[in-house]
Amino acid sequence: MENKKQLKGIIIPLSLITIFIIIFSTIYYFTNNTELSNISGEEKQIQAGEIDTGNIIENTDSSDPINVQDKISRIKKKLALKGLIIKGDIHLKNKEYTIALSKYLQILKDIPDDKSTLLKLGNTYFYLKKYPQAYKYYAQIKNYKRLDMDRAILSLIYSRMLSEKNIAYIKSEIDTFPLHEDQIYYYKTSLFCIEDFSLCKQDFQDYFIQKTGSDTENIEGENNTQSGALVEDPYIFEELENIKLALENYTNFQIDDISYKNALISGAFFKNRLYPIAIHLSKNILGEKDDYGPIIKIVAKSHYELGNYSEAKKYLVQYNSLGNKEADVSYFLGAVYERLHEYVLSSVHLKKAIELGYNNSLDVRRRMVYNYERLGETEKVLQALQDIVENNKETLTPQDLSLAIYHHIINEKQSLAKEFSSFGIEKFPEEAIFLGYMGWIQLQETETEEYLVLAEENLKKGLELNKKNPMIYLIMGKLEQAKGDNKKAFIYFKKTVSLDKGGDFGKMAGEELDKLKEMEKGKLELK
């Protein structure tokens, strides 16, 4: 069975002080990007409103001085690029950032000043922790109504070392954004904490007194004459509220050790995602108390969020050296080692996270799959994927299950692949990919008439759900070859290439097209 051979070739006891710090900490979940280029379910996502097709024909803001012909020209260009835009948005939604980035950069070449695309590029670079590139695109759309101003300012702050010169530049840039006066005050005063922490604290305290009209005691604990706590102020946004709460706890804290009190402020900046400021203040605290665990974790996590993985590793190792055994730290170390391409060490710490009871075992196993793939350990990849499916059936995503089936098929583990495909058809009845996988497996099992009919039924059902799934068209082409109809096979392979140009399935289909062309050429020569 020559065709069957071809098919086989396809293809992360508490002290009172610690409790206060935890108030200002956040929990991070790190997910990997899958490499399987699969556009399954895009029509359903569009219909559900998960993909904003309104952006495809979005014009400029009404205030933009652009004539009608230019607007029409832009709309035409965006409509012509509709498929590329939708694919980019799906990849972005699925956290496949590198793939999404390539799509958006292609779009920008044709429409260089498109605000929607500039925003998506900024967001994608932000998620990739490439902050200078993110700000480069955000800076071009400062008045765009869809722009998350806080994210833009954060990318600006993350992009530069907080020297005196850079702080002055950042403050001047902040003035160019259409921000509320409270936001401008918050960012500029927060940056002032780098220059003079004591005056910064007092500045914030005076600000809250002015906003609420309440008397409050001096935050250094001297001349305490407080007549009541700061009252609720509906006009103070969340980040300022976090600073206000930290200052209240600072004032009311019964321990005189200034390092512990300052830790509350550092924790607030960490919660507010002002990681460079949290790092600066935390390092000052560690200079006085170098074994303060919660602060070491804040520095480590802050460095991770800034993409400083070597620094994150240094502080996590320091934390573990204190004799701590915590599931979240083991997971976090696994994530850091993965980013540093130290996949063996990453897997060691991820396994330990599971042993210590890390509460998101699904994400841990996803990372382990990625590590094993990088190490070329196929059997461990398959085992980790099997663990994902069998231990996380309630929280499993279509992408998780699809990846598990794909790897089992290409490694000739047909029994489990078929079992997982049946589960996928039942759990995700609107996802065409699982019907496609079932058809693929049935075609590989045997080429008897009965199995060919079953394979064709599943493949056609899949196409009814999603007419743009390249994998199904590829297998339909193989099915027609098995039936002896190379003309129909040629059509399906051509369709696959058009839907997945540059992708794995598109490349496979291209190879099959070349073989068919060679066969036809040979027949003509014989004549």
Short mmCIF file of C-alpha atoms in Angstrom, two decimals:
data_model
loop_
_atom_site.label_atom_id
_atom_site.label_comp_id
_atom_site.label_asym_id
_atom_site.label_seq_id
_atom_site.Cartn_x
_atom_site.Cartn_y
_atom_site.Cartn_z
CA MET A 1 0.00 0.00 0.00
CA GLU A 2 2.13 2.91 -1.27
CA ASN A 3 -0.47 5.48 -0.27
CA LYS A 4 -0.55 4.14 3.27
CA LYS A 5 3.20 4.63 3.53
CA GLN A 6 2.81 8.19 2.30
CA LEU A 7 0.15 8.86 4.94
CA LYS A 8 2.49 7.72 7.70
CA GLY A 9 5.00 10.27 6.47
CA ILE A 10 2.59 13.20 7.00
CA ILE A 11 3.46 15.29 8.86
CA ILE A 12 4.72 25.30 34.27
CA PRO A 13 3.89 29.47 59.29
CA LEU A 14 3.05 32.90 57.52
CA SER A 15 3.89 35.94 59.61
CA LEU A 16 1.57 38.93 59.78
CA ILE A 17 4.06 40.80 57.64
CA THR A 18 3.94 38.15 54.92
CA ILE A 19 0.14 38.29 54.90
CA PHE A 20 0.30 42.03 54.27
CA ILE A 21 2.72 41.48 51.41
CA ILE A 22 0.50 38.83 49.85
CA ILE A 23 -2.32 41.39 49.74
CA PHE A 24 -0.27 43.21 47.13
CA SER A 25 0.86 40.14 45.18
CA THR A 26 -0.72 38.64 42.07
CA ILE A 27 -0.89 35.10 40.74
CA TYR A 28 0.59 34.48 37.32
CA TYR A 29 -0.30 31.78 34.91
CA PHE A 30 2.13 31.15 32.04
CA THR A 31 0.97 29.38 28.92
CA ASN A 32 2.91 28.13 25.95
CA ASN A 33 2.22 28.88 22.37
CA THR A 34 1.38 25.87 20.26
CA GLU A 35 3.20 25.48 16.98
CA LEU A 36 0.37 23.62 15.23
CA SER A 37 -0.86 26.01 12.57
CA ASN A 38 -4.57 25.18 12.70
CA ILE A 39 -7.39 27.62 11.97
CA SER A 40 -10.11 25.32 13.36
CA GLY A 41 -13.39 26.95 14.29
CA GLU A 42 -12.68 30.46 12.97
CA GLU A 43 -16.20 30.92 11.59
CA LYS A 44 -17.68 29.99 14.96
CA GLN A 45 -15.37 32.48 16.70
CA ILE A 46 -16.42 35.26 14.33
CA GLN A 47 -20.11 34.48 14.81
CA ALA A 48 -19.64 34.45 18.59
CA GLY A 49 -18.05 37.87 18.45
CA GLU A 50 -14.66 36.59 19.59
CA ILE A 51 -12.99 37.95 16.45
CA ASP A 52 -13.75 41.63 15.87
CA THR A 53 -14.48 41.74 12.15
CA GLY A 54 -15.53 45.36 12.61
CA ASN A 55 -11.85 46.19 12.70
CA ILE A 56 -11.50 44.90 9.16
CA ILE A 57 -13.34 47.86 7.67
CA GLU A 58 -12.70 50.34 10.45
CA ASN A 59 -11.83 53.80 9.17
CA THR A 60 -9.79 56.43 10.93
CA ASP A 61 -11.12 58.55 13.77
CA SER A 62 -13.65 61.13 12.63
CA SER A 63 -11.20 63.94 13.44
CA ASP A 64 -8.60 62.64 11.00
CA PRO A 65 -8.07 64.88 7.95
CA ILE A 66 -8.54 62.22 5.33
CA ASN A 67 -10.60 62.55 2.17
CA VAL A 68 -13.35 60.21 1.02
CA GLN A 69 -11.29 58.56 -1.70
CA ASP A 70 -8.54 57.71 0.78
CA LYS A 71 -11.13 56.18 3.10
CA ILE A 72 -12.59 54.09 0.29
CA SER A 73 -9.13 52.97 -0.77
CA ARG A 74 -8.28 51.90 2.77
CA ILE A 75 -11.52 49.96 3.17
CA LYS A 76 -10.88 48.14 -0.10
CA LYS A 77 -7.39 47.20 1.02
CA LYS A 78 -8.64 45.89 4.35
CA LEU A 79 -11.37 43.86 2.70
CA ALA A 80 -8.77 42.35 0.38
CA LEU A 81 -6.72 41.42 3.46
CA LYS A 82 -9.72 40.08 5.39
CA GLY A 83 -8.46 36.50 5.50
CA LEU A 84 -5.05 37.55 6.78
CA ILE A 85 -6.60 39.82 9.42
CA ILE A 86 -8.89 37.06 10.69
CA LYS A 87 -6.04 34.56 10.86
CA GLY A 88 -3.89 37.03 12.78
CA ASP A 89 -6.71 37.72 15.24
CA ILE A 90 -7.32 34.01 15.81
CA HIS A 91 -3.63 33.36 16.46
CA LEU A 92 -3.56 36.33 18.86
CA LYS A 93 -6.60 35.03 20.72
CA ASN A 94 -4.99 31.59 20.97
CA LYS A 95 -1.78 33.17 22.35
CA GLU A 96 0.18 32.13 19.27
CA TYR A 97 1.92 35.47 19.35
CA THR A 98 4.80 34.84 16.97
CA ILE A 99 2.45 33.64 14.23
CA ALA A 100 0.03 36.53 14.84
CA LEU A 101 2.93 38.96 14.62
CA SER A 102 3.93 37.71 11.18
CA LYS A 103 0.35 38.20 9.90
CA TYR A 104 0.05 41.75 11.26
CA LEU A 105 3.43 42.77 9.85
CA GLN A 106 2.28 41.56 6.42
CA ILE A 107 -0.88 43.67 6.75
CA LEU A 108 1.09 46.75 7.81
CA LYS A 109 3.15 46.59 4.61
CA ASP A 110 -0.03 47.17 2.59
CA ILE A 111 -1.66 49.64 5.01
CA PRO A 112 1.24 51.36 6.83
CA ASP A 113 -0.81 53.80 8.92
CA ASP A 114 -3.72 51.52 9.86
CA LYS A 115 -4.46 52.20 13.53
CA SER A 116 -6.12 48.87 14.21
CA THR A 117 -3.08 46.98 12.93
CA LEU A 118 -0.66 49.26 14.80
CA LEU A 119 -2.61 48.53 17.99
CA LYS A 120 -2.51 44.77 17.42
CA LEU A 121 1.22 44.91 16.76
CA GLY A 122 1.76 46.88 19.96
CA ASN A 123 -0.33 44.40 21.95
CA THR A 124 1.40 41.37 20.44
CA TYR A 125 4.86 42.73 21.22
CA PHE A 126 3.65 43.57 24.74
CA TYR A 127 2.52 39.98 25.31
CA LEU A 128 5.90 38.80 24.02
CA LYS A 129 7.56 41.11 26.58
CA LYS A 130 9.27 43.04 23.81
CA TYR A 131 8.41 46.41 25.29
CA PRO A 132 10.50 48.81 23.17
CA GLN A 133 8.84 47.40 20.04
CA ALA A 134 5.41 47.59 21.70
CA TYR A 135 5.86 51.26 22.56
CA LYS A 136 7.11 52.00 19.05
CA TYR A 137 3.64 51.10 17.73
CA TYR A 138 1.62 52.51 20.65
CA ALA A 139 3.40 55.87 20.26
CA GLN A 140 1.94 56.18 16.75
CA ILE A 141 -1.67 55.95 17.99
CA LYS A 142 -1.69 57.95 21.25
CA ASN A 143 -5.15 59.38 20.56
CA TYR A 144 -6.68 56.17 19.18
CA LYS A 145 -9.93 55.38 20.97
CA ARG A 146 -9.15 51.65 21.27
CA LEU A 147 -5.70 52.14 22.81
CA ASP A 148 -5.23 50.94 26.40
CA MET A 149 -3.40 54.03 27.69
CA ASP A 150 -2.11 52.29 30.81
CA ARG A 151 -0.60 49.47 28.78
CA ALA A 152 1.07 52.01 26.51
CA ILE A 153 2.55 53.88 29.49
CA LEU A 154 3.73 50.62 31.07
CA SER A 155 5.49 49.61 27.85
CA LEU A 156 7.20 53.02 27.88
CA ILE A 157 8.36 52.56 31.48
CA TYR A 158 9.45 48.94 30.91
CA SER A 159 11.48 49.96 27.86
CA ARG A 160 14.09 52.04 29.65
CA MET A 161 16.43 51.86 32.62
CA LEU A 162 15.08 54.27 35.20
CA SER A 163 17.99 56.71 35.25
CA GLU A 164 17.42 60.40 36.00
CA LYS A 165 17.63 61.23 32.29
CA ASN A 166 15.24 58.46 31.26
CA ILE A 167 12.75 59.32 33.99
CA ALA A 168 12.64 62.89 32.69
CA TYR A 169 12.01 61.56 29.16
CA ILE A 170 9.26 59.18 30.34
CA LYS A 171 7.52 62.01 32.21
CA SER A 172 7.61 64.19 29.10
CA GLU A 173 6.13 61.34 27.03
CA ILE A 174 3.35 60.79 29.57
CA ASP A 175 2.29 64.41 29.00
CA THR A 176 1.63 63.59 25.32
CA PHE A 177 -1.11 61.06 26.14
CA PRO A 178 -4.76 62.10 26.70
CA LEU A 179 -4.81 60.86 30.31
CA HIS A 180 -6.93 61.92 33.29
CA GLU A 181 -5.04 64.25 35.64
CA ASP A 182 -5.09 61.58 38.37
CA GLN A 183 -3.39 59.11 36.04
CA ILE A 184 -0.71 61.63 35.12
CA TYR A 185 -0.14 62.37 38.81
CA TYR A 186 0.03 58.66 39.65
CA TYR A 187 2.63 57.77 37.04
CA LYS A 188 4.84 60.82 37.60
CA THR A 189 4.79 60.53 41.39
CA SER A 190 5.46 56.78 41.20
CA LEU A 191 8.55 57.51 39.11
CA PHE A 192 9.58 60.08 41.72
CA CYS A 193 9.82 57.18 44.21
CA ILE A 194 12.95 56.08 42.34
CA GLU A 195 14.55 59.46 42.99
CA ASP A 196 13.44 60.14 46.58
CA PHE A 197 11.35 57.43 48.25
CA SER A 198 10.70 59.39 51.45
CA LEU A 199 9.40 62.48 49.66
CA CYS A 200 7.43 60.29 47.26
CA LYS A 201 5.55 58.64 50.14
CA GLN A 202 4.77 62.00 51.68
CA ASP A 203 3.65 63.36 48.31
CA PHE A 204 1.17 60.50 47.90
CA GLN A 205 -0.07 60.95 51.46
CA ASP A 206 -0.66 64.67 50.96
CA TYR A 207 -2.47 63.90 47.71
CA PHE A 208 -4.88 61.49 49.39
CA ILE A 209 -5.56 63.97 52.19
CA GLN A 210 -6.41 66.59 49.58
CA LYS A 211 -8.62 64.18 47.63
CA THR A 212 -10.58 62.95 50.65
CA GLY A 213 -10.50 66.01 52.89
CA SER A 214 -9.44 63.86 55.86
CA ASP A 215 -6.71 64.55 58.37
CA THR A 216 -4.15 61.79 58.60
CA GLU A 217 -1.00 61.13 60.55
CA ASN A 218 2.51 61.61 59.22
CA ILE A 219 3.49 58.44 57.39
CA GLU A 220 6.89 58.29 59.09
CA GLY A 221 5.08 57.71 62.38
CA GLU A 222 5.99 61.06 63.95
CA ASN A 223 3.53 63.56 65.47
CA ASN A 224 0.63 61.16 65.07
CA THR A 225 -2.60 63.15 65.18
CA GLN A 226 -4.86 61.07 62.97
CA SER A 227 -8.54 61.63 63.66
CA GLY A 228 -9.78 58.94 61.30
CA ALA A 229 -8.91 56.68 58.38
CA LEU A 230 -8.95 57.91 54.82
CA VAL A 231 -12.49 57.78 53.48
CA GLU A 232 -13.55 56.06 50.27
CA ASP A 233 -13.06 58.24 47.20
CA PRO A 234 -14.96 57.12 44.07
CA TYR A 235 -12.69 59.26 41.91
CA ILE A 236 -9.46 57.44 42.86
CA PHE A 237 -8.84 54.70 40.30
CA GLU A 238 -7.65 51.22 41.27
CA GLU A 239 -3.88 51.76 41.10
CA LEU A 240 -4.08 54.84 43.32
CA GLU A 241 -6.38 52.95 45.66
CA ASN A 242 -3.70 50.25 46.04
CA ILE A 243 -1.12 52.89 46.96
CA LYS A 244 -3.54 54.48 49.42
CA LEU A 245 -4.25 51.14 51.11
CA ALA A 246 -0.51 50.41 51.36
CA LEU A 247 0.08 53.79 53.01
CA GLU A 248 -2.75 53.17 55.47
CA ASN A 249 -1.26 49.80 56.41
CA TYR A 250 2.16 51.45 56.62
CA THR A 251 0.78 53.99 59.08
CA ASN A 252 -1.17 51.47 61.17
CA PHE A 253 1.45 48.71 61.21
CA GLN A 254 2.54 48.00 64.78
CA ILE A 255 6.13 46.93 64.02
CA ASP A 256 8.67 49.73 63.93
CA ASP A 257 11.06 48.04 61.46
CA ILE A 258 11.04 50.42 58.49
CA SER A 259 12.07 47.64 56.07
CA TYR A 260 8.88 45.72 56.77
CA LYS A 261 6.79 48.85 56.34
CA ASN A 262 8.46 49.77 53.07
CA ALA A 263 7.71 46.26 51.85
CA LEU A 264 4.03 47.20 51.81
CA ILE A 265 4.70 50.04 49.37
CA SER A 266 6.87 47.81 47.19
CA GLY A 267 4.07 45.23 47.14
CA ALA A 268 1.60 47.87 45.98
CA PHE A 269 3.80 48.86 43.05
CA PHE A 270 4.17 45.18 42.17
CA LYS A 271 0.40 44.73 42.16
CA ASN A 272 0.11 47.82 39.96
CA ARG A 273 2.53 46.25 37.46
CA LEU A 274 5.10 48.99 37.96
CA TYR A 275 7.76 46.30 38.10
CA PRO A 276 10.87 48.50 37.67
CA ILE A 277 9.80 50.57 40.69
CA ALA A 278 8.95 47.45 42.71
CA ILE A 279 12.41 46.05 41.92
CA HIS A 280 14.17 49.28 42.92
CA LEU A 281 12.35 49.58 46.25
CA SER A 282 12.64 45.86 46.99
CA LYS A 283 16.39 45.83 46.41
CA ASN A 284 16.73 48.63 48.96
CA ILE A 285 14.80 46.48 51.43
CA LEU A 286 16.97 43.44 50.70
CA GLY A 287 20.01 45.60 51.38
CA GLU A 288 18.80 45.76 54.99
CA LYS A 289 17.27 42.28 55.20
CA ASP A 290 18.63 39.96 52.51
CA ASP A 291 16.63 36.88 53.57
CA TYR A 292 13.18 38.48 53.34
CA GLY A 293 11.40 35.82 51.29
CA PRO A 294 8.27 37.65 50.08
CA ILE A 295 10.39 40.54 48.79
CA ILE A 296 12.76 38.15 47.01
CA LYS A 297 9.72 36.66 45.24
CA ILE A 298 8.51 40.12 44.22
CA VAL A 299 11.89 40.91 42.67
CA ALA A 300 11.97 37.54 40.87
CA LYS A 301 8.45 37.84 39.46
CA SER A 302 9.00 41.46 38.47
CA HIS A 303 12.12 40.52 36.52
CA TYR A 304 10.18 37.72 34.79
CA GLU A 305 7.44 40.09 33.71
CA LEU A 306 10.05 42.44 32.29
CA GLY A 307 11.65 39.59 30.35
CA ASN A 308 14.80 39.61 32.51
CA TYR A 309 14.90 35.83 32.89
CA SER A 310 18.49 35.49 34.15
CA GLU A 311 17.77 37.95 36.96
CA ALA A 312 14.52 36.16 37.77
CA LYS A 313 16.43 32.87 38.03
CA LYS A 314 19.02 34.42 40.37
CA TYR A 315 16.40 35.57 42.87
CA LEU A 316 14.35 32.37 42.69
CA VAL A 317 17.45 30.29 43.39
CA GLN A 318 18.18 32.64 46.31
CA TYR A 319 14.64 32.10 47.59
CA ASN A 320 14.99 28.31 47.41
CA SER A 321 18.33 28.49 49.22
CA LEU A 322 16.41 29.69 52.29
CA GLY A 323 14.96 26.17 52.55
CA ASN A 324 11.57 27.01 51.07
CA LYS A 325 9.66 24.31 49.20
CA GLU A 326 6.68 25.87 47.47
CA ALA A 327 4.78 24.62 44.45
CA ASP A 328 4.40 28.04 42.85
CA VAL A 329 8.13 28.78 43.13
CA SER A 330 9.01 25.40 41.58
CA TYR A 331 6.60 26.11 38.74
CA PHE A 332 7.98 29.60 38.35
CA LEU A 333 11.55 28.27 38.20
CA GLY A 334 10.42 25.80 35.55
CA ALA A 335 8.99 28.67 33.49
CA VAL A 336 12.19 30.71 33.88
CA TYR A 337 14.48 27.84 32.88
CA GLU A 338 12.27 27.21 29.85
CA ARG A 339 12.68 30.82 28.73
CA LEU A 340 16.44 30.42 29.15
CA HIS A 341 16.32 27.27 26.96
CA GLU A 342 17.48 25.07 29.85
CA TYR A 343 14.81 22.48 29.15
CA VAL A 344 16.11 19.66 31.37
CA LEU A 345 16.22 21.89 34.46
CA SER A 346 12.84 23.33 33.49
CA SER A 347 11.29 19.85 33.43
CA VAL A 348 12.86 18.96 36.80
CA HIS A 349 11.24 21.96 38.49
CA LEU A 350 7.91 21.51 36.69
CA LYS A 351 7.72 17.89 37.91
CA LYS A 352 8.45 19.13 41.41
CA ALA A 353 5.63 21.66 41.12
CA ILE A 354 3.19 18.83 40.39
CA GLU A 355 4.58 16.79 43.31
CA LEU A 356 4.11 19.76 45.64
CA GLY A 357 0.49 20.13 44.51
CA TYR A 358 0.62 23.05 42.09
CA ASN A 359 -3.01 23.90 41.39
CA ASN A 360 -2.74 24.33 37.60
CA SER A 361 -1.30 20.98 36.57
CA LEU A 362 -2.62 21.43 33.01
CA ASP A 363 -0.35 24.39 32.39
CA VAL A 364 2.61 22.54 33.95
CA ARG A 365 2.11 19.61 31.59
CA ARG A 366 1.80 21.93 28.59
CA ARG A 367 5.20 23.32 29.43
CA MET A 368 6.61 19.84 29.86
CA VAL A 369 5.38 18.90 26.37
CA TYR A 370 7.17 21.93 24.99
CA ASN A 371 10.39 21.02 26.82
CA TYR A 372 10.33 17.41 25.64
CA GLU A 373 9.70 18.53 22.06
CA ARG A 374 12.73 20.80 22.24
CA LEU A 375 14.81 17.94 23.64
CA GLY A 376 13.59 15.54 20.93
CA GLU A 377 12.21 13.08 23.50
CA THR A 378 9.23 11.76 21.54
CA GLU A 379 8.05 9.14 24.02
CA LYS A 380 8.00 11.70 26.84
CA VAL A 381 6.08 14.10 24.58
CA LEU A 382 3.45 11.43 23.96
CA GLN A 383 3.23 10.50 27.65
CA ALA A 384 2.85 14.15 28.72
CA LEU A 385 0.14 14.68 26.10
CA GLN A 386 -1.64 11.55 27.27
CA ASP A 387 -1.47 12.86 30.86
CA ILE A 388 -2.96 16.16 29.70
CA VAL A 389 -5.94 14.44 28.09
CA GLU A 390 -6.58 11.84 30.77
CA ASN A 391 -6.10 14.07 33.83
CA ASN A 392 -7.76 17.29 32.67
CA LYS A 393 -10.90 16.23 30.81
CA GLU A 394 -13.03 19.01 32.31
CA THR A 395 -10.61 21.87 31.59
CA LEU A 396 -9.12 20.53 28.36
CA THR A 397 -9.14 22.92 25.39
CA PRO A 398 -9.60 21.93 21.73
CA GLN A 399 -5.99 22.99 21.12
CA ASP A 400 -4.71 20.65 23.85
CA LEU A 401 -6.63 17.70 22.48
CA SER A 402 -5.78 18.49 18.87
CA LEU A 403 -2.07 18.56 19.66
CA ALA A 404 -2.30 15.22 21.47
CA ILE A 405 -4.09 13.55 18.55
CA TYR A 406 -1.74 15.02 15.96
CA HIS A 407 1.38 13.75 17.73
CA HIS A 408 -0.11 10.28 18.25
CA ILE A 409 -1.07 10.02 14.57
CA ILE A 410 2.32 11.03 13.18
CA ASN A 411 4.04 8.66 15.64
CA GLU A 412 1.76 5.78 14.57
CA LYS A 413 -0.07 5.45 17.91
CA GLN A 414 -3.38 4.93 16.16
CA SER A 415 -5.29 3.36 19.05
CA LEU A 416 -4.91 6.32 21.41
CA ALA A 417 -5.29 8.79 18.53
CA LYS A 418 -8.63 7.21 17.66
CA GLU A 419 -9.75 7.17 21.31
CA PHE A 420 -8.86 10.86 21.71
CA SER A 421 -10.57 11.76 18.41
CA SER A 422 -13.80 10.07 19.54
CA PHE A 423 -13.59 12.01 22.80
CA GLY A 424 -13.03 15.24 20.86
CA ILE A 425 -16.06 14.66 18.63
CA GLU A 426 -18.18 14.13 21.75
CA LYS A 427 -16.73 16.97 23.88
CA PHE A 428 -16.37 19.56 21.10
CA PRO A 429 -19.15 18.74 18.59
CA GLU A 430 -18.73 22.05 16.73
CA GLU A 431 -14.99 21.61 16.14
CA ALA A 432 -14.34 20.22 12.67
CA ILE A 433 -10.77 19.21 13.42
CA PHE A 434 -11.73 16.08 15.38
CA LEU A 435 -13.87 14.72 12.56
CA GLY A 436 -10.92 15.40 10.30
CA TYR A 437 -8.58 13.46 12.57
CA MET A 438 -11.00 10.55 12.70
CA GLY A 439 -11.14 10.45 8.91
CA TRP A 440 -7.34 10.57 8.75
CA ILE A 441 -7.04 7.65 11.19
CA GLN A 442 -9.66 5.57 9.38
CA LEU A 443 -7.87 6.14 6.09
CA GLN A 444 -4.61 4.93 7.63
CA GLU A 445 -6.16 1.86 9.22
CA THR A 446 -7.12 0.17 5.97
CA GLU A 447 -8.07 1.01 2.43
CA THR A 448 -11.04 -1.34 2.25
CA GLU A 449 -14.22 0.09 0.80
CA GLU A 450 -15.90 0.13 4.21
CA TYR A 451 -13.20 2.25 5.86
CA LEU A 452 -12.94 4.57 2.88
CA VAL A 453 -16.67 5.26 3.20
CA LEU A 454 -16.36 5.92 6.96
CA ALA A 455 -13.37 8.20 6.43
CA GLU A 456 -15.19 10.15 3.73
CA GLU A 457 -18.28 10.57 5.92
CA ASN A 458 -16.25 12.07 8.78
CA LEU A 459 -14.21 14.31 6.50
CA LYS A 460 -17.31 15.68 4.79
CA LYS A 461 -18.99 16.29 8.17
CA GLY A 462 -15.89 18.22 9.18
CA LEU A 463 -16.07 20.38 6.06
CA GLU A 464 -19.72 21.15 6.81
CA LEU A 465 -18.56 22.63 10.13
CA ASN A 466 -15.54 24.44 8.75
CA LYS A 467 -14.91 24.91 5.05
CA LYS A 468 -11.50 26.45 5.68
CA ASN A 469 -9.71 23.66 7.54
CA PRO A 470 -6.54 22.83 5.55
CA MET A 471 -5.91 19.51 7.26
CA ILE A 472 -9.28 18.13 6.18
CA TYR A 473 -8.70 19.16 2.56
CA LEU A 474 -5.29 17.49 2.68
CA ILE A 475 -6.78 14.20 3.88
CA MET A 476 -9.61 14.49 1.35
CA GLY A 477 -6.90 14.64 -1.30
CA LYS A 478 -5.30 11.48 0.10
CA LEU A 479 -8.72 9.84 0.18
CA GLU A 480 -9.28 10.57 -3.51
CA GLN A 481 -5.83 9.15 -4.27
CA ALA A 482 -6.80 5.97 -2.42
CA LYS A 483 -9.95 5.83 -4.57
CA GLY A 484 -7.84 6.28 -7.70
CA ASP A 485 -9.14 9.74 -8.61
CA ASN A 486 -6.03 11.88 -8.97
CA LYS A 487 -7.94 14.74 -10.61
CA LYS A 488 -10.07 15.28 -7.50
CA ALA A 489 -7.00 14.76 -5.32
CA PHE A 490 -5.26 17.54 -7.26
CA ILE A 491 -8.16 19.93 -6.54
CA TYR A 492 -8.11 19.19 -2.80
CA PHE A 493 -4.34 19.59 -2.57
CA LYS A 494 -4.56 22.94 -4.39
CA LYS A 495 -7.23 24.06 -1.92
CA THR A 496 -5.01 23.02 1.01
CA VAL A 497 -2.11 25.09 -0.30
CA SER A 498 -4.34 28.15 -0.77
CA LEU A 499 -5.64 27.87 2.82
CA ASP A 500 -2.34 27.07 4.50
CA LYS A 501 0.36 28.68 2.40
CA GLY A 502 3.63 28.34 4.29
CA GLY A 503 2.06 26.09 6.96
CA ASP A 504 2.74 22.41 7.60
CA PHE A 505 -0.36 21.13 5.82
CA GLY A 506 0.18 23.50 2.91
CA LYS A 507 3.73 22.18 2.50
CA MET A 508 2.54 18.57 2.63
CA ALA A 509 -0.09 19.30 0.00
CA GLY A 510 2.52 21.05 -2.15
CA GLU A 511 4.68 17.92 -2.07
CA GLU A 512 1.71 15.81 -3.16
CA LEU A 513 0.98 18.21 -6.01
CA ASP A 514 4.58 17.90 -7.21
CA LYS A 515 4.26 14.11 -7.18
CA LEU A 516 1.04 14.24 -9.18
CA LYS A 517 2.62 16.59 -11.73
CA GLU A 518 5.56 14.23 -12.12
CA MET A 519 3.19 11.32 -12.64
CA GLU A 520 1.31 13.20 -15.36
CA LYS A 521 4.57 14.22 -16.98
CA GLY A 522 5.69 10.59 -17.02
CA LYS A 523 2.44 9.49 -18.65
CA LEU A 524 2.83 12.08 -21.40
CA GLU A 525 6.39 10.95 -22.07
CA LEU A 526 5.22 7.34 -22.41
CA LYS A 527 2.71 8.40 -25.03
#
